[in-house]
Amino acid sequence: MALGGEMAWVLALAVVVCAALALPLARRGGRFRALPGWVAFCVGFAVLLVALTRIPMAAGLSLLGVVMFGALREYFFVAPVRPRDRHAILVCYLTIPAVLVPVYFDAYGAFLAGILLSLLLVQPTALSLGAPTPGLLDALGRVLLGLLVFVFCAAHLGWMARWGSGRLELFGVLVLVSELPQRLLGRLRAGEPKAGPMMGWLLSAALSCGVAAWLAPGLGIGSRHGVALGLLVMASVTAGRAVTEAVSQDLSMAPASARVGRGALLDRTMPAVYAAPLFFHYVNYLT
Amino acid sequence: MTSLRRALAHACMVAFHTGFVRPMLAVLGVRVRRRALVPDGPCLVVANHNSHLDAAVLMSLFPLRRLPRVHPVAAADYFGKNLVRRTMAMVLMNGIPIERRPQQGVDPLAPIVEGMARGESFIFFPEGSRGEPGVVAPFRAGIGRLVRQIPDLTVVPVFLSGAERIWPRGEAIPVPLGIDVSVGKPRTYPAHEEPPEIAARVREDVLVLAPPPPPVPGPRPAPPVRVAVCG
């Protein structure tokens, strides 16, 4: 059965299932306090993915650019750089159109050149100019991480939008089913033993591979490759969560499961976009 | 000013805020906590001051229909320097000029006292000038004198964080980075206290709204060594 336009409904169903499982747990508070925010993010993420495949490319990439700008701005609020590095942040913002224009013209080489030039040449130079002050390497790390996640990784959503309906929504479904078990894990009842992270990873892998094996053939991807895709997305999402947690601890933020407010955006967006480049290149390799 | 000129000025001001200021603040990323605490009646909003953006951010706490009766206090010696600054501060931002070095016998706060009597609201920066990023200078006694001159003055303490990183003193280009606005509970202060004491109290009420600062790049101080004492 060929899927395409129907994948939007599958993505909507995935969001509903996530909400149905997550929202009742949120009443328990504690580590589940942030779940309603995550569900709201899922809705927004799903709407963005569906919009990218259905509206004209220029409008879709403009929307993606606005989202990338907002996420990057939030990131630099919670991970500030030195006052003298303000212009490096401006360069980060300007990198967004610099990478999305090649997406519009289907020029992956120019896209790669733009992001690599910014990451490897422009930003280190911009941060090094002027009188030396402490914190250069720390500031460089913050700027490069922001560029990597919120520009390079997120721009791949635009690349995936060029495929048309179906595969981008599959990406969204796989991200949600990979994240869901890992976010819901915890002590469900007082006094019961708490499930460790390994169970979350195994559940995520099982769900992601199962869903991918089921849906991928309808999108022109074989079942075996679908399983591999599910595993790759699950591993990327898990890696994204690990990076988010480490960054948040370095920034002295609240634990991810209880994070609300500005820092919560990091917790929600980073794992989601972390998987985008791997998914894009694997499917590109297959096709 | 004739009523027609006043109406035109107000229309320009509201259009400026609707078409430029508020969209700009959306791009910069303003997030307000406890906006509902801003009273409907006349009040004096006091906040820390680190950027030219502060007045615009605080005016966004009020609905557009109230803006003609909300006046940020602007330093006359700075904003009265040329026509561009005067137009921006006094017309488009509906500011009230205040002499920071008044002549002998002239009360620089008189326009505020008269305006409050007419039921208008004001935005006041007790530090007197933009300070260093992240630093809240001691509040000048002007806020204390206002409390003593205006019976039951409703003061709304507000803390702004982030504006000093977006457009700090000495920089030409603002960089969108997010602004957090924490609105405190409106309160009155005892008028029998001396102005410096009142100013210190107001400063405490503003500072208590400050969020913990995010860690900045660079070496961080080592945690204190804890020593157990027995006996």
Short mmCIF file of C-alpha atoms in Angstrom, two decimals:
data_model
loop_
_atom_site.label_atom_id
_atom_site.label_comp_id
_atom_site.label_asym_id
_atom_site.label_seq_id
_atom_site.Cartn_x
_atom_site.Cartn_y
_atom_site.Cartn_z
CA MET A 1 0.00 0.00 0.00
CA ALA A 2 1.56 3.29 -1.06
CA LEU A 3 1.58 5.88 1.68
CA GLY A 4 2.19 9.52 1.04
CA GLY A 5 -0.49 11.95 1.99
CA GLU A 6 -1.75 9.47 4.58
CA MET A 7 1.43 9.82 6.59
CA ALA A 8 0.16 13.12 7.95
CA TRP A 9 -2.66 11.20 9.62
CA VAL A 10 -0.21 8.65 10.96
CA LEU A 11 1.85 11.50 12.43
CA ALA A 12 -1.28 13.01 13.95
CA LEU A 13 -2.13 9.63 15.44
CA ALA A 14 1.37 9.37 16.91
CA VAL A 15 0.92 12.79 18.54
CA VAL A 16 -2.46 11.76 19.97
CA VAL A 17 -1.01 8.53 21.39
CA CYS A 18 1.89 10.46 22.95
CA ALA A 19 -0.55 12.92 24.48
CA ALA A 20 -2.84 10.19 25.77
CA LEU A 21 0.05 8.43 27.49
CA ALA A 22 1.95 11.48 28.70
CA LEU A 23 -0.72 13.87 29.95
CA PRO A 24 -2.22 11.61 32.64
CA LEU A 25 1.28 11.06 34.03
CA ALA A 26 1.90 14.80 34.22
CA ARG A 27 -0.52 15.01 37.15
CA ARG A 28 2.00 13.09 39.23
CA GLY A 29 4.32 16.09 39.07
CA GLY A 30 8.01 15.72 39.80
CA ARG A 31 9.92 14.33 36.85
CA PHE A 32 6.71 14.22 34.77
CA ARG A 33 6.01 17.93 35.21
CA ALA A 34 7.45 18.85 31.85
CA LEU A 35 5.37 16.34 29.87
CA PRO A 36 2.53 18.71 28.86
CA GLY A 37 5.14 21.06 27.43
CA TRP A 38 6.66 18.19 25.51
CA VAL A 39 3.25 17.22 24.13
CA ALA A 40 2.69 20.83 23.05
CA PHE A 41 6.08 20.70 21.31
CA CYS A 42 5.05 17.45 19.58
CA VAL A 43 1.97 19.17 18.20
CA GLY A 44 4.02 22.11 16.93
CA PHE A 45 6.68 19.81 15.49
CA ALA A 46 4.07 17.74 13.67
CA VAL A 47 2.38 20.85 12.27
CA LEU A 48 5.76 22.14 11.06
CA LEU A 49 6.62 18.88 9.32
CA VAL A 50 3.23 18.62 7.61
CA ALA A 51 3.38 22.27 6.58
CA LEU A 52 6.85 21.83 5.09
CA THR A 53 5.58 19.17 2.72
CA ARG A 54 2.33 20.86 1.73
CA ILE A 55 2.94 24.58 1.34
CA PRO A 56 5.11 26.05 -1.45
CA MET A 57 8.83 25.52 -0.90
CA ALA A 58 9.66 29.23 -0.45
CA ALA A 59 6.97 29.65 2.21
CA GLY A 60 7.96 26.41 3.92
CA LEU A 61 11.63 27.33 4.10
CA SER A 62 10.72 30.80 5.35
CA LEU A 63 8.67 29.19 8.11
CA LEU A 64 11.54 26.84 8.91
CA GLY A 65 13.91 29.81 8.99
CA VAL A 66 11.71 31.62 11.50
CA VAL A 67 11.56 28.51 13.70
CA MET A 68 15.34 28.06 13.48
CA PHE A 69 15.86 31.72 14.41
CA GLY A 70 13.55 31.43 17.42
CA ALA A 71 15.23 28.25 18.65
CA LEU A 72 18.71 29.72 18.20
CA ARG A 73 17.68 32.87 20.05
CA GLU A 74 16.34 30.84 22.97
CA TYR A 75 19.55 28.79 23.01
CA PHE A 76 21.74 31.88 23.25
CA PHE A 77 19.55 33.21 26.05
CA VAL A 78 20.20 30.19 28.25
CA ALA A 79 23.77 29.73 27.02
CA PRO A 80 25.08 33.29 26.84
CA VAL A 81 28.42 34.17 25.31
CA ARG A 82 30.77 36.95 26.27
CA PRO A 83 29.41 40.46 25.66
CA ARG A 84 32.09 41.05 23.01
CA ASP A 85 30.86 38.00 21.07
CA ARG A 86 27.51 39.57 20.19
CA HIS A 87 28.53 39.89 16.56
CA ALA A 88 29.29 36.18 16.39
CA ILE A 89 25.65 35.59 17.33
CA LEU A 90 24.58 37.92 14.53
CA VAL A 91 26.67 35.83 12.14
CA CYS A 92 24.87 32.72 13.44
CA TYR A 93 21.53 34.28 12.61
CA LEU A 94 22.75 35.29 9.15
CA THR A 95 23.89 31.71 8.52
CA ILE A 96 20.23 30.63 8.56
CA PRO A 97 19.29 32.22 5.21
CA ALA A 98 22.75 31.36 3.92
CA VAL A 99 21.96 27.64 4.34
CA LEU A 100 18.27 27.71 3.43
CA VAL A 101 18.76 29.42 0.07
CA PRO A 102 20.83 26.46 -1.21
CA VAL A 103 18.06 24.16 0.04
CA TYR A 104 15.59 26.06 -2.16
CA PHE A 105 17.87 25.72 -5.18
CA ASP A 106 18.70 22.09 -4.40
CA ALA A 107 22.41 22.85 -4.11
CA TYR A 108 23.73 20.57 -1.37
CA GLY A 109 27.32 21.53 -2.09
CA ALA A 110 26.60 25.21 -1.49
CA PHE A 111 24.65 24.30 1.64
CA LEU A 112 27.57 22.31 3.01
CA ALA A 113 30.04 25.02 2.06
CA GLY A 114 27.95 27.68 3.78
CA ILE A 115 27.61 25.82 7.05
CA LEU A 116 31.20 24.56 7.13
CA LEU A 117 32.62 27.96 6.31
CA SER A 118 30.62 29.48 9.12
CA LEU A 119 31.41 26.72 11.59
CA LEU A 120 35.08 26.22 10.88
CA LEU A 121 36.34 29.56 9.62
CA VAL A 122 34.09 32.54 10.21
CA GLN A 123 33.00 31.92 13.78
CA PRO A 124 36.40 31.08 15.26
CA THR A 125 37.81 34.16 13.56
CA ALA A 126 34.98 36.40 14.74
CA LEU A 127 35.36 35.18 18.31
CA SER A 128 39.14 35.56 18.30
CA LEU A 129 39.28 39.17 17.12
CA GLY A 130 39.91 41.91 19.62
CA ALA A 131 41.69 41.93 22.94
CA PRO A 132 41.98 38.50 24.55
CA THR A 133 39.50 37.82 27.34
CA PRO A 134 38.91 34.63 29.34
CA GLY A 135 36.39 32.13 28.07
CA LEU A 136 37.22 32.01 24.34
CA LEU A 137 37.05 28.22 24.02
CA ASP A 138 33.89 28.02 26.13
CA ALA A 139 32.23 30.72 24.02
CA LEU A 140 33.42 29.03 20.82
CA GLY A 141 31.90 25.75 21.98
CA ARG A 142 28.58 27.40 22.74
CA VAL A 143 28.42 29.15 19.40
CA LEU A 144 29.43 26.09 17.39
CA LEU A 145 26.97 23.84 19.21
CA GLY A 146 24.18 26.29 18.51
CA LEU A 147 25.12 26.43 14.82
CA LEU A 148 25.45 22.67 14.59
CA VAL A 149 22.11 21.80 16.15
CA PHE A 150 19.81 24.71 15.31
CA VAL A 151 21.17 25.54 11.86
CA PHE A 152 22.93 22.52 10.36
CA CYS A 153 20.69 19.78 11.78
CA ALA A 154 17.45 21.75 11.55
CA ALA A 155 18.12 22.76 7.93
CA HIS A 156 17.92 19.08 7.00
CA LEU A 157 14.19 19.28 7.68
CA GLY A 158 14.10 21.59 4.68
CA TRP A 159 16.04 19.07 2.61
CA MET A 160 13.60 16.35 3.63
CA ALA A 161 10.70 18.58 2.65
CA ARG A 162 11.92 18.37 -0.94
CA TRP A 163 10.93 14.70 -0.95
CA GLY A 164 7.27 15.63 -0.82
CA SER A 165 4.64 14.04 1.43
CA GLY A 166 5.44 10.89 3.34
CA ARG A 167 9.05 10.52 4.36
CA LEU A 168 9.33 13.70 6.41
CA GLU A 169 6.24 12.65 8.34
CA LEU A 170 7.83 9.22 8.85
CA PHE A 171 10.80 11.00 10.39
CA GLY A 172 8.45 12.79 12.77
CA VAL A 173 6.73 9.56 13.77
CA LEU A 174 10.05 7.82 14.43
CA VAL A 175 11.30 10.73 16.55
CA LEU A 176 8.15 10.70 18.67
CA VAL A 177 8.10 6.94 19.24
CA SER A 178 11.82 7.04 20.06
CA GLU A 179 11.37 9.77 22.62
CA LEU A 180 8.15 8.58 24.22
CA PRO A 181 9.45 5.61 26.26
CA GLN A 182 12.52 7.51 27.38
CA ARG A 183 10.42 10.41 28.64
CA LEU A 184 7.81 8.29 30.36
CA LEU A 185 10.18 6.13 32.28
CA GLY A 186 10.15 6.63 35.97
CA ARG A 187 8.65 5.35 39.15
CA LEU A 188 4.99 5.00 38.18
CA ARG A 189 3.84 4.30 41.70
CA ALA A 190 5.46 5.21 44.99
CA GLY A 191 7.43 2.33 46.42
CA GLU A 192 7.86 0.56 43.09
CA PRO A 193 11.32 0.14 41.65
CA LYS A 194 12.24 2.73 39.06
CA ALA A 195 12.89 1.48 35.53
CA GLY A 196 16.44 2.26 34.43
CA PRO A 197 17.38 4.06 31.23
CA MET A 198 18.32 0.78 29.52
CA MET A 199 14.67 -0.24 29.48
CA GLY A 200 13.82 3.09 27.87
CA TRP A 201 16.41 2.58 25.16
CA LEU A 202 15.24 -0.97 24.46
CA LEU A 203 11.60 0.08 24.30
CA SER A 204 12.47 3.01 22.05
CA ALA A 205 14.46 0.78 19.73
CA ALA A 206 11.71 -1.82 19.60
CA LEU A 207 8.99 0.75 18.91
CA SER A 208 11.01 2.72 16.40
CA CYS A 209 12.16 -0.31 14.45
CA GLY A 210 8.70 -1.87 14.52
CA VAL A 211 6.95 1.27 13.32
CA ALA A 212 9.58 1.89 10.64
CA ALA A 213 9.41 -1.70 9.38
CA TRP A 214 5.62 -1.38 9.14
CA LEU A 215 5.45 2.02 7.43
CA ALA A 216 8.62 2.20 5.36
CA PRO A 217 7.55 -0.21 2.57
CA GLY A 218 4.63 2.09 1.80
CA LEU A 219 7.14 4.88 1.15
CA GLY A 220 9.36 2.93 -1.21
CA ILE A 221 11.82 1.80 1.48
CA GLY A 222 12.30 -1.92 2.15
CA SER A 223 11.45 -3.40 5.57
CA ARG A 224 15.07 -4.23 6.39
CA HIS A 225 16.14 -0.69 5.61
CA GLY A 226 13.13 0.49 7.57
CA VAL A 227 14.42 -1.35 10.65
CA ALA A 228 17.86 0.18 10.14
CA LEU A 229 16.23 3.60 9.79
CA GLY A 230 14.30 3.09 13.02
CA LEU A 231 17.48 2.11 14.81
CA LEU A 232 19.39 5.10 13.43
CA VAL A 233 16.67 7.55 14.48
CA MET A 234 16.43 6.00 17.91
CA ALA A 235 20.21 6.16 18.39
CA SER A 236 20.31 9.78 17.17
CA VAL A 237 17.46 10.84 19.42
CA THR A 238 19.12 9.13 22.38
CA ALA A 239 22.41 10.83 21.52
CA GLY A 240 20.58 14.15 21.24
CA ARG A 241 19.06 13.63 24.68
CA ALA A 242 22.47 12.83 26.12
CA VAL A 243 23.97 15.98 24.63
CA THR A 244 21.04 18.07 25.84
CA GLU A 245 21.36 16.70 29.35
CA ALA A 246 25.11 17.32 29.44
CA VAL A 247 24.72 20.86 28.12
CA SER A 248 21.94 21.58 30.58
CA GLN A 249 24.02 20.35 33.51
CA ASP A 250 26.92 22.51 32.36
CA LEU A 251 24.55 25.47 32.32
CA SER A 252 23.29 24.58 35.81
CA MET A 253 19.73 24.11 34.60
CA ALA A 254 17.03 22.07 36.32
CA PRO A 255 16.80 18.35 35.51
CA ALA A 256 15.30 17.79 32.06
CA SER A 257 12.24 15.96 33.32
CA ALA A 258 11.21 18.93 35.47
CA ARG A 259 12.40 21.75 33.25
CA VAL A 260 9.92 24.47 32.32
CA GLY A 261 10.45 27.92 30.89
CA ARG A 262 13.15 28.96 28.46
CA GLY A 263 15.49 26.02 29.07
CA ALA A 264 12.71 23.58 28.26
CA LEU A 265 13.00 24.43 24.58
CA LEU A 266 16.49 22.94 24.51
CA ASP A 267 15.21 19.75 26.05
CA ARG A 268 12.50 19.40 23.41
CA THR A 269 14.09 20.58 20.18
CA MET A 270 17.64 19.28 20.39
CA PRO A 271 16.80 15.55 20.43
CA ALA A 272 14.22 16.04 17.66
CA VAL A 273 16.52 17.77 15.17
CA TYR A 274 19.61 15.76 16.12
CA ALA A 275 18.29 12.82 14.10
CA ALA A 276 17.53 14.85 10.96
CA PRO A 277 20.90 14.66 9.14
CA LEU A 278 21.29 10.91 9.68
CA PHE A 279 17.75 10.17 8.50
CA PHE A 280 18.17 12.39 5.45
CA HIS A 281 21.47 10.92 4.33
CA TYR A 282 20.43 7.32 4.92
CA VAL A 283 17.23 7.70 2.88
CA ASN A 284 19.16 9.63 0.24
CA TYR A 285 21.69 6.82 0.10
CA LEU A 286 18.90 4.27 -0.37
CA THR A 287 17.19 6.19 -3.14
CA MET B 1 -0.30 71.67 22.34
CA THR B 2 -3.66 71.91 20.62
CA SER B 3 -5.97 68.95 20.89
CA LEU B 4 -5.55 68.20 17.15
CA ARG B 5 -1.76 68.12 17.42
CA ARG B 6 -2.03 66.00 20.54
CA ALA B 7 -4.39 63.58 18.79
CA LEU B 8 -2.03 63.36 15.81
CA ALA B 9 0.93 62.76 18.09
CA HIS B 10 -0.94 60.02 19.91
CA ALA B 11 -1.97 58.41 16.64
CA CYS B 12 1.65 58.45 15.44
CA MET B 13 2.76 56.97 18.72
CA VAL B 14 0.24 54.14 18.69
CA ALA B 15 1.00 53.41 15.04
CA PHE B 16 4.74 53.39 15.82
CA HIS B 17 4.22 50.92 18.63
CA THR B 18 1.82 48.74 16.65
CA GLY B 19 3.84 48.67 13.46
CA PHE B 20 7.41 48.74 14.75
CA VAL B 21 7.98 48.47 18.48
CA ARG B 22 5.85 45.44 19.27
CA PRO B 23 6.92 43.45 16.20
CA MET B 24 10.53 44.33 17.03
CA LEU B 25 10.06 43.11 20.59
CA ALA B 26 8.60 39.87 19.22
CA VAL B 27 11.75 39.40 17.13
CA LEU B 28 13.95 40.19 20.11
CA GLY B 29 12.05 37.62 22.18
CA VAL B 30 10.33 39.33 25.11
CA ARG B 31 8.76 37.05 27.71
CA VAL B 32 6.70 38.63 30.51
CA ARG B 33 5.94 36.92 33.81
CA ARG B 34 2.91 38.03 35.82
CA ARG B 35 1.77 40.68 33.33
CA ALA B 36 -1.65 40.56 35.03
CA LEU B 37 -0.13 42.28 38.08
CA VAL B 38 0.12 45.60 36.18
CA PRO B 39 -2.80 47.59 37.62
CA ASP B 40 -5.51 49.13 35.49
CA GLY B 41 -5.22 52.47 37.27
CA PRO B 42 -2.38 54.98 37.45
CA CYS B 43 0.90 53.55 38.63
CA LEU B 44 4.64 54.11 38.59
CA VAL B 45 6.56 51.26 36.99
CA VAL B 46 10.14 51.16 38.26
CA ALA B 47 12.81 48.90 36.82
CA ASN B 48 16.54 48.43 36.46
CA HIS B 49 18.01 50.21 33.45
CA ASN B 50 20.73 48.83 31.18
CA SER B 51 19.55 49.51 27.64
CA HIS B 52 17.61 51.88 25.39
CA LEU B 53 15.20 49.00 24.90
CA ASP B 54 14.00 49.11 28.50
CA ALA B 55 11.37 51.82 28.00
CA ALA B 56 9.90 50.08 24.95
CA VAL B 57 9.77 46.76 26.78
CA LEU B 58 8.03 48.29 29.78
CA MET B 59 5.53 50.12 27.59
CA SER B 60 4.60 46.77 26.07
CA LEU B 61 3.23 45.78 29.50
CA PHE B 62 0.33 48.14 28.84
CA PRO B 63 -2.38 47.55 26.23
CA LEU B 64 -2.19 49.82 23.17
CA ARG B 65 -5.31 51.77 24.17
CA ARG B 66 -3.57 52.89 27.39
CA LEU B 67 -0.35 54.04 25.77
CA PRO B 68 -1.40 57.71 25.34
CA ARG B 69 -1.59 57.85 29.16
CA VAL B 70 1.71 56.05 29.82
CA HIS B 71 4.91 58.09 29.85
CA PRO B 72 8.44 56.81 30.20
CA VAL B 73 10.67 59.30 31.93
CA ALA B 74 13.47 60.45 29.61
CA ALA B 75 16.60 62.39 30.48
CA ALA B 76 16.16 65.84 28.96
CA ASP B 77 19.92 66.42 28.61
CA TYR B 78 20.31 63.23 26.54
CA PHE B 79 17.08 62.95 24.58
CA GLY B 80 16.70 66.67 24.04
CA LYS B 81 20.03 66.97 22.22
CA ASN B 82 18.64 67.00 18.68
CA LEU B 83 15.41 66.79 16.75
CA VAL B 84 15.70 63.08 16.00
CA ARG B 85 16.13 62.11 19.66
CA ARG B 86 13.41 64.51 20.77
CA THR B 87 10.94 63.13 18.23
CA MET B 88 11.78 59.55 19.09
CA ALA B 89 11.62 60.00 22.86
CA MET B 90 8.90 62.62 23.35
CA VAL B 91 6.56 61.94 20.45
CA LEU B 92 6.94 58.33 19.35
CA MET B 93 7.64 57.01 22.85
CA ASN B 94 5.36 59.54 24.60
CA GLY B 95 8.17 60.36 27.02
CA ILE B 96 8.32 63.06 29.67
CA PRO B 97 11.61 65.01 29.80
CA ILE B 98 13.27 65.22 33.21
CA GLU B 99 16.24 67.42 33.99
CA ARG B 100 18.88 65.30 35.70
CA ARG B 101 20.70 68.48 36.78
CA PRO B 102 17.88 70.91 37.44
CA GLN B 103 18.27 74.58 38.12
CA GLN B 104 18.08 75.89 41.66
CA GLY B 105 14.52 75.90 42.97
CA VAL B 106 13.10 73.81 40.12
CA ASP B 107 11.54 70.47 41.02
CA PRO B 108 12.45 68.08 38.16
CA LEU B 109 9.80 65.62 39.30
CA ALA B 110 6.91 68.08 39.05
CA PRO B 111 5.74 66.79 35.62
CA ILE B 112 5.40 63.30 37.11
CA VAL B 113 3.48 64.55 40.15
CA GLU B 114 1.11 66.52 37.91
CA GLY B 115 0.68 63.61 35.54
CA MET B 116 -0.12 61.17 38.33
CA ALA B 117 -2.76 63.62 39.59
CA ARG B 118 -4.34 63.43 36.13
CA GLY B 119 -4.47 59.64 36.39
CA GLU B 120 -1.56 58.88 34.10
CA SER B 121 1.07 56.19 34.54
CA PHE B 122 4.82 56.57 34.34
CA ILE B 123 7.85 54.42 33.71
CA PHE B 124 10.73 55.45 35.92
CA PHE B 125 14.34 54.29 36.13
CA PRO B 126 15.60 55.15 39.61
CA GLU B 127 19.24 54.43 38.70
CA GLY B 128 19.13 57.63 36.68
CA SER B 129 21.10 56.30 33.75
CA ARG B 130 21.90 53.10 31.90
CA GLY B 131 24.23 51.04 34.02
CA GLU B 132 26.79 48.35 33.34
CA PRO B 133 25.37 45.04 32.07
CA GLY B 134 24.29 42.83 34.93
CA VAL B 135 24.79 45.52 37.57
CA VAL B 136 21.94 47.34 39.33
CA ALA B 137 23.36 50.61 40.65
CA PRO B 138 22.05 52.16 43.88
CA PHE B 139 18.73 53.89 43.29
CA ARG B 140 18.79 57.66 43.51
CA ALA B 141 16.59 59.45 45.98
CA GLY B 142 14.21 60.71 43.27
CA ILE B 143 11.93 57.70 43.68
CA GLY B 144 11.81 58.39 47.40
CA ARG B 145 10.82 62.02 46.82
CA LEU B 146 8.06 60.88 44.47
CA VAL B 147 6.67 58.54 47.09
CA ARG B 148 6.59 61.37 49.60
CA GLN B 149 4.99 63.85 47.21
CA ILE B 150 2.28 61.56 45.80
CA PRO B 151 -0.02 60.09 48.44
CA ASP B 152 -0.47 56.30 48.19
CA LEU B 153 1.62 56.09 45.05
CA THR B 154 1.25 52.61 43.51
CA VAL B 155 4.71 51.39 42.58
CA VAL B 156 5.10 48.35 40.33
CA PRO B 157 8.60 46.87 40.63
CA VAL B 158 9.87 45.15 37.51
CA PHE B 159 13.14 43.41 36.77
CA LEU B 160 14.44 43.26 33.19
CA SER B 161 17.03 40.69 32.26
CA GLY B 162 18.52 40.22 28.82
CA ALA B 163 18.09 43.73 27.42
CA GLU B 164 21.61 44.59 28.50
CA ARG B 165 22.93 41.81 26.26
CA ILE B 166 20.78 42.74 23.28
CA TRP B 167 21.71 46.43 23.10
CA PRO B 168 24.24 47.40 25.76
CA ARG B 169 25.62 50.86 26.23
CA GLY B 170 28.08 51.78 23.52
CA GLU B 171 26.85 49.31 20.93
CA ALA B 172 25.19 50.36 17.70
CA ILE B 173 23.43 47.17 16.62
CA PRO B 174 20.93 45.25 18.75
CA VAL B 175 21.29 41.45 18.63
CA PRO B 176 18.14 39.35 19.29
CA LEU B 177 18.80 37.34 22.42
CA GLY B 178 15.62 37.24 24.47
CA ILE B 179 14.39 39.47 27.31
CA ASP B 180 12.74 38.25 30.50
CA VAL B 181 10.43 40.69 32.28
CA SER B 182 9.48 39.83 35.87
CA VAL B 183 6.63 41.96 37.19
CA GLY B 184 6.34 42.26 40.96
CA LYS B 185 3.33 42.89 43.13
CA PRO B 186 2.25 46.56 43.08
CA ARG B 187 2.72 48.20 46.46
CA THR B 188 2.90 51.49 48.27
CA TYR B 189 5.73 52.70 50.48
CA PRO B 190 5.55 54.56 53.80
CA ALA B 191 5.87 58.26 53.01
CA HIS B 192 7.31 59.13 56.41
CA GLU B 193 10.69 57.55 55.62
CA GLU B 194 13.58 59.48 54.16
CA PRO B 195 13.89 59.40 50.34
CA PRO B 196 17.17 57.42 50.34
CA GLU B 197 15.60 54.78 52.59
CA ILE B 198 12.56 54.51 50.32
CA ALA B 199 14.86 54.26 47.30
CA ALA B 200 16.76 51.40 48.97
CA ARG B 201 13.50 49.56 49.69
CA VAL B 202 12.36 49.95 46.08
CA ARG B 203 15.73 48.65 44.89
CA GLU B 204 15.35 45.57 47.10
CA ASP B 205 11.88 44.93 45.70
CA VAL B 206 13.25 45.12 42.16
CA LEU B 207 16.27 42.94 42.90
CA VAL B 208 14.18 40.22 44.52
CA LEU B 209 12.57 39.65 41.11
CA ALA B 210 15.91 38.98 39.43
CA PRO B 211 16.36 35.44 38.09
CA PRO B 212 19.64 33.64 38.74
CA PRO B 213 22.10 34.67 36.04
CA PRO B 214 23.04 31.99 33.51
CA PRO B 215 26.64 30.82 33.64
CA VAL B 216 28.84 32.80 31.27
CA PRO B 217 31.92 31.52 29.46
CA GLY B 218 35.14 31.63 31.36
CA PRO B 219 36.59 30.19 34.54
CA ARG B 220 34.05 29.64 37.28
CA PRO B 221 34.86 30.01 40.97
CA ALA B 222 35.55 26.77 42.79
CA PRO B 223 32.78 25.65 45.14
CA PRO B 224 33.43 26.48 48.81
CA VAL B 225 35.27 23.86 50.81
CA ARG B 226 33.02 22.41 53.46
CA VAL B 227 34.57 21.48 56.77
CA ALA B 228 32.78 19.33 59.33
CA VAL B 229 33.07 20.62 62.84
CA CYS B 230 32.69 18.13 65.63
CA GLY B 231 32.23 18.83 69.28
#
